[in-house]
């Protein structure tokens, strides 16, 4: 029973399976179950949990099979054969009688259900034991829970019982991404960046035993580090731990030399087309390994073959001698098409050529550097680019070197290279690539918009010079080069305008670019992304989401050609959807494009958590928002190519304030002020309005409200209408009533659910109409805006009470109490105006307890030292606050339910 046991804690992601298996073992339809899965997937832990679930209702008899005992008849049953003499050990009849005696004694005279054999590694049982156990099971003398590897299959006897319908078979699969993340949190004892758990999920293949080994080794080696109570990856991954290597090597024992040759070839070459693998190795060996689940063959034209687990290749490569490795690579190079359908396959082809002294041509090397940079593999990009020697390609190679140095954080060196390339540039394409990289470096500093315009001016000078020097001047290629470059200039000008929050000006330019005949696919995806950002920021979020969604489709249609633009596009797509309030669509995108992929050092780190935190914050799920935004801030410290940190810090400060975490709120607010000049103007102002709202706890609501009005008017004047609406909304949350009229005007033309919710709330608040507020609350609740719904109902309760409509007020109060209970961890005094309608004073709490325990008004008056009339008045207010009509509904001595 040596597989993953999960530390004896409850299993993660297996709850439904445990319940189902326990039900099968307790029912009458089946006589047992077989759990099948790869080593370490958690079969043993699952079986032990099922045994605990049965809670002593059956006697559990563990049996542990092993390769060594397989050679001994009935060897696995030895713990239950103590009464046998040496002469009887080989007798099937004697063994049967001994086991039957043990089964009868295990019941201890009690009327229990049939005993349960818990058989670990049942595929290692000797034939005699398999036959005996199957006879006991078929004769209804016992049940069985058998554990077996995927390959080899369970014993033929158990297989027959399954085919006869007597045993239920379950395939225990690896953990999915959410379960891996939760297991990482449990093992590390703290919050974990999603990029960390995604990387570990890919490396471990979701195998719990492998994952736990990687986590423990990561902590020991320093590969996993913690900062501000958040775990992250630090530096390169260490070599696999010896114990983990030994666990994996067990899978390859007893393989033939031909099969080992296939495994070695795949370890060096995966993914590899099936035809190429068979040509280099042995077809029967390939078939055998596929049947045993050690290799996997995909569908598709190439039928790519890989090892069935990500760690297998690393373990196998360690044992391949250098000479044999070189021989295998040379052999594969002879049959492998360098135009591989996968980026990994293409890069491996180039790497082998360099390793074997047979480098490809310079154009292929340059393409390899480009692909490696798109995949954030800076080390190989440098290796390939530095191997380019052709003078005409040297400038392009230098750009890829600068890009790789940017990924590695060597920004001054990258800047030096880029400037050198642009000074000597003789190509339209090279001028574009170098200028775009220069802009990527600009946004990491201050005065980014001004410096971007300097880059645009330089790019224009370069294109004009190149065109003037080309012969003949009327060459169509010159016109194309100038046309594409001109659109690139306008894209960067729009980028600078968006950076400054001048979205109306940017929209005009971008629409002209999209209508231009020289609008290439790359220019189009950039234009659509920036247009979506602009439209979303001006209240046209649905149209903006359509634009950014089209940009994502362009990326998907071109394979890995434009994958380097993914983060730029996806970030703007998230923001557009958030402005629209399309929460379900954001969750779907996170699952399909981000959470499902292992993240490299700069691939979506922090963006996932920031998006989740923003969703939770808008919904009013404050505890979840705080957790996600803290993780988002830490993730953006690793990589923030879109300069989202100012926004993240502001949102985190506000979320911390709303749950009473004043210490972190102050830290984030201080850090925001220290870096307020970095990032886009919209990100700066969005962070600012949330910091101002958070500071209301420290400087008073009145001052924060006035600051928010100033920021809102400034944003509205500059065309950032969504940002202005957020500022007015936060002012209203602090108790300001003046904000609702301008908020209603701004949001009336907004697209999407969020605009409709804000408009309904603001108009009802202006009218002070309780019925309209109730309707607005229902709309907000159905759209997922619980905090807004609570605010609307709180106002409705107050206005109804002022009108003397106490019965309706109590009914609305009941709805409000329900919603308040869903606002996770909300503790902020800023929300006191809403919460106070249902919060009892200490005197009211004491009276409610006594009344709930059956004391009369006179008894309560004597106990509290007040008059009966005073008690009656308190009870009236208690009933109104709690939305109840009789003493029977009082929560009595349960203060948690009335506080």
PDB file of N, CA and C in Angstrom, residues 601-641:
ATOM      1  N   UNK A 601       7.620  31.985 -17.583  1.00  0.00           N
ATOM      2  CA  UNK A 601       7.961  33.044 -16.652  1.00  0.00           C
ATOM      3  C   UNK A 601       7.201  34.339 -16.899  1.00  0.00           C
ATOM      4  N   UNK A 602       6.696  34.551 -18.106  1.00  0.00           N
ATOM      5  CA  UNK A 602       5.987  35.796 -18.369  1.00  0.00           C
ATOM      6  C   UNK A 602       4.674  35.571 -19.100  1.00  0.00           C
ATOM      7  N   UNK A 603       4.150  34.368 -19.005  1.00  0.00           N
ATOM      8  CA  UNK A 603       2.928  34.039 -19.713  1.00  0.00           C
ATOM      9  C   UNK A 603       1.736  34.070 -18.768  1.00  0.00           C
ATOM     10  N   UNK A 604       1.011  35.188 -18.777  1.00  0.00           N
ATOM     11  CA  UNK A 604      -0.219  35.360 -18.008  1.00  0.00           C
ATOM     12  C   UNK A 604      -0.003  35.340 -16.495  1.00  0.00           C
ATOM     13  N   UNK A 605       1.227  35.454 -16.029  1.00  0.00           N
ATOM     14  CA  UNK A 605       1.462  35.471 -14.592  1.00  0.00           C
ATOM     15  C   UNK A 605       0.768  36.681 -13.978  1.00  0.00           C
ATOM     16  N   UNK A 606      -0.136  36.442 -13.040  1.00  0.00           N
ATOM     17  CA  UNK A 606      -0.849  37.520 -12.368  1.00  0.00           C
ATOM     18  C   UNK A 606      -2.132  37.935 -13.050  1.00  0.00           C
ATOM     19  N   UNK A 607      -2.235  37.750 -14.371  1.00  0.00           N
ATOM     20  CA  UNK A 607      -3.432  38.194 -15.084  1.00  0.00           C
ATOM     21  C   UNK A 607      -4.640  37.356 -14.679  1.00  0.00           C
ATOM     22  N   UNK A 608      -4.446  36.059 -14.515  1.00  0.00           N
ATOM     23  CA  UNK A 608      -5.537  35.187 -14.095  1.00  0.00           C
ATOM     24  C   UNK A 608      -6.102  35.643 -12.760  1.00  0.00           C
ATOM     25  N   UNK A 609      -5.215  35.831 -11.786  1.00  0.00           N
ATOM     26  CA  UNK A 609      -5.673  36.235 -10.449  1.00  0.00           C
ATOM     27  C   UNK A 609      -6.286  37.629 -10.465  1.00  0.00           C
ATOM     28  N   UNK A 610      -5.699  38.552 -11.240  1.00  0.00           N
ATOM     29  CA  UNK A 610      -6.254  39.899 -11.330  1.00  0.00           C
ATOM     30  C   UNK A 610      -7.662  39.860 -11.905  1.00  0.00           C
ATOM     31  N   UNK A 611      -7.868  39.051 -12.940  1.00  0.00           N
ATOM     32  CA  UNK A 611      -9.201  38.927 -13.535  1.00  0.00           C
ATOM     33  C   UNK A 611     -10.192  38.325 -12.546  1.00  0.00           C
ATOM     34  N   UNK A 612      -9.771  37.278 -11.845  1.00  0.00           N
ATOM     35  CA  UNK A 612     -10.651  36.656 -10.853  1.00  0.00           C
ATOM     36  C   UNK A 612     -10.988  37.629  -9.731  1.00  0.00           C
ATOM     37  N   UNK A 613      -9.984  38.401  -9.301  1.00  0.00           N
ATOM     38  CA  UNK A 613     -10.220  39.372  -8.235  1.00  0.00           C
ATOM     39  C   UNK A 613     -11.163  40.470  -8.657  1.00  0.00           C
ATOM     40  N   UNK A 614     -11.023  40.948  -9.900  1.00  0.00           N
ATOM     41  CA  UNK A 614     -11.907  41.994 -10.400  1.00  0.00           C
ATOM     42  C   UNK A 614     -13.342  41.498 -10.474  1.00  0.00           C
ATOM     43  N   UNK A 615     -13.523  40.262 -10.944  1.00  0.00           N
ATOM     44  CA  UNK A 615     -14.866  39.684 -11.000  1.00  0.00           C
ATOM     45  C   UNK A 615     -15.467  39.605  -9.595  1.00  0.00           C
ATOM     46  N   UNK A 616     -14.701  39.058  -8.666  1.00  0.00           N
ATOM     47  CA  UNK A 616     -15.210  38.901  -7.298  1.00  0.00           C
ATOM     48  C   UNK A 616     -15.523  40.252  -6.665  1.00  0.00           C
ATOM     49  N   UNK A 617     -14.689  41.241  -6.935  1.00  0.00           N
ATOM     50  CA  UNK A 617     -14.912  42.575  -6.369  1.00  0.00           C
ATOM     51  C   UNK A 617     -16.199  43.180  -6.896  1.00  0.00           C
ATOM     52  N   UNK A 618     -16.430  43.078  -8.204  1.00  0.00           N
ATOM     53  CA  UNK A 618     -17.642  43.639  -8.788  1.00  0.00           C
ATOM     54  C   UNK A 618     -18.887  42.891  -8.304  1.00  0.00           C
ATOM     55  N   UNK A 619     -18.720  41.583  -8.040  1.00  0.00           N
ATOM     56  CA  UNK A 619     -19.855  40.808  -7.555  1.00  0.00           C
ATOM     57  C   UNK A 619     -20.137  41.073  -6.079  1.00  0.00           C
ATOM     58  N   UNK A 620     -19.130  41.570  -5.357  1.00  0.00           N
ATOM     59  CA  UNK A 620     -19.299  41.782  -3.927  1.00  0.00           C
ATOM     60  C   UNK A 620     -18.804  40.631  -3.086  1.00  0.00           C
ATOM     61  N   UNK A 621     -18.084  39.689  -3.702  1.00  0.00           N
ATOM     62  CA  UNK A 621     -17.515  38.552  -2.965  1.00  0.00           C
ATOM     63  C   UNK A 621     -16.157  38.981  -2.423  1.00  0.00           C
ATOM     64  N   UNK A 622     -16.183  39.729  -1.320  1.00  0.00           N
ATOM     65  CA  UNK A 622     -15.001  40.471  -0.887  1.00  0.00           C
ATOM     66  C   UNK A 622     -13.863  39.578  -0.403  1.00  0.00           C
ATOM     67  N   UNK A 623     -14.186  38.491   0.279  1.00  0.00           N
ATOM     68  CA  UNK A 623     -13.121  37.596   0.734  1.00  0.00           C
ATOM     69  C   UNK A 623     -12.368  36.997  -0.439  1.00  0.00           C
ATOM     70  N   UNK A 624     -13.106  36.527  -1.439  1.00  0.00           N
ATOM     71  CA  UNK A 624     -12.474  35.958  -2.630  1.00  0.00           C
ATOM     72  C   UNK A 624     -11.696  37.020  -3.383  1.00  0.00           C
ATOM     73  N   UNK A 625     -12.258  38.239  -3.447  1.00  0.00           N
ATOM     74  CA  UNK A 625     -11.581  39.336  -4.157  1.00  0.00           C
ATOM     75  C   UNK A 625     -10.249  39.655  -3.501  1.00  0.00           C
ATOM     76  N   UNK A 626     -10.243  39.741  -2.193  1.00  0.00           N
ATOM     77  CA  UNK A 626      -8.992  40.051  -1.484  1.00  0.00           C
ATOM     78  C   UNK A 626      -7.926  39.000  -1.780  1.00  0.00           C
ATOM     79  N   UNK A 627      -8.296  37.723  -1.659  1.00  0.00           N
ATOM     80  CA  UNK A 627      -7.325  36.652  -1.889  1.00  0.00           C
ATOM     81  C   UNK A 627      -6.773  36.700  -3.301  1.00  0.00           C
ATOM     82  N   UNK A 628      -7.664  36.806  -4.293  1.00  0.00           N
ATOM     83  CA  UNK A 628      -7.228  36.785  -5.690  1.00  0.00           C
ATOM     84  C   UNK A 628      -6.374  38.008  -6.027  1.00  0.00           C
ATOM     85  N   UNK A 629      -6.729  39.166  -5.504  1.00  0.00           N
ATOM     86  CA  UNK A 629      -5.990  40.385  -5.849  1.00  0.00           C
ATOM     87  C   UNK A 629      -4.616  40.414  -5.177  1.00  0.00           C
ATOM     88  N   UNK A 630      -4.510  39.860  -3.980  1.00  0.00           N
ATOM     89  CA  UNK A 630      -3.180  39.728  -3.358  1.00  0.00           C
ATOM     90  C   UNK A 630      -2.290  38.861  -4.245  1.00  0.00           C
ATOM     91  N   UNK A 631      -2.856  37.751  -4.747  1.00  0.00           N
ATOM     92  CA  UNK A 631      -2.097  36.886  -5.651  1.00  0.00           C
ATOM     93  C   UNK A 631      -1.775  37.611  -6.954  1.00  0.00           C
ATOM     94  N   UNK A 632      -2.731  38.398  -7.450  1.00  0.00           N
ATOM     95  CA  UNK A 632      -2.508  39.133  -8.685  1.00  0.00           C
ATOM     96  C   UNK A 632      -1.357  40.108  -8.568  1.00  0.00           C
ATOM     97  N   UNK A 633      -1.288  40.819  -7.457  1.00  0.00           N
ATOM     98  CA  UNK A 633      -0.181  41.762  -7.233  1.00  0.00           C
ATOM     99  C   UNK A 633       1.154  41.021  -7.237  1.00  0.00           C
ATOM    100  N   UNK A 634       1.223  39.901  -6.543  1.00  0.00           N
ATOM    101  CA  UNK A 634       2.479  39.149  -6.493  1.00  0.00           C
ATOM    102  C   UNK A 634       2.836  38.580  -7.866  1.00  0.00           C
ATOM    103  N   UNK A 635       1.834  38.144  -8.613  1.00  0.00           N
ATOM    104  CA  UNK A 635       2.102  37.631  -9.948  1.00  0.00           C
ATOM    105  C   UNK A 635       2.631  38.708 -10.877  1.00  0.00           C
ATOM    106  N   UNK A 636       2.089  39.916 -10.784  1.00  0.00           N
ATOM    107  CA  UNK A 636       2.541  41.014 -11.645  1.00  0.00           C
ATOM    108  C   UNK A 636       3.937  41.495 -11.270  1.00  0.00           C
ATOM    109  N   UNK A 637       4.373  41.194 -10.069  1.00  0.00           N
ATOM    110  CA  UNK A 637       5.768  41.504  -9.728  1.00  0.00           C
ATOM    111  C   UNK A 637       6.713  40.653 -10.574  1.00  0.00           C
ATOM    112  N   UNK A 638       6.259  39.461 -10.976  1.00  0.00           N
ATOM    113  CA  UNK A 638       7.070  38.589 -11.812  1.00  0.00           C
ATOM    114  C   UNK A 638       7.100  39.085 -13.247  1.00  0.00           C
ATOM    115  N   UNK A 639       5.965  39.516 -13.761  1.00  0.00           N
ATOM    116  CA  UNK A 639       5.879  39.952 -15.151  1.00  0.00           C
ATOM    117  C   UNK A 639       4.674  40.870 -15.301  1.00  0.00           C
ATOM    118  N   UNK A 640       4.919  42.055 -15.851  1.00  0.00           N
ATOM    119  CA  UNK A 640       3.840  43.033 -16.014  1.00  0.00           C
ATOM    120  C   UNK A 640       4.049  43.803 -17.310  1.00  0.00           C
ATOM    121  N   UNK A 641       4.044  43.072 -18.422  1.00  0.00           N
ATOM    122  CA  UNK A 641       4.317  43.702 -19.710  1.00  0.00           C
ATOM    123  C   UNK A 641       3.230  44.682 -20.115  1.00  0.00           C
TER     124      UNK A 641
END
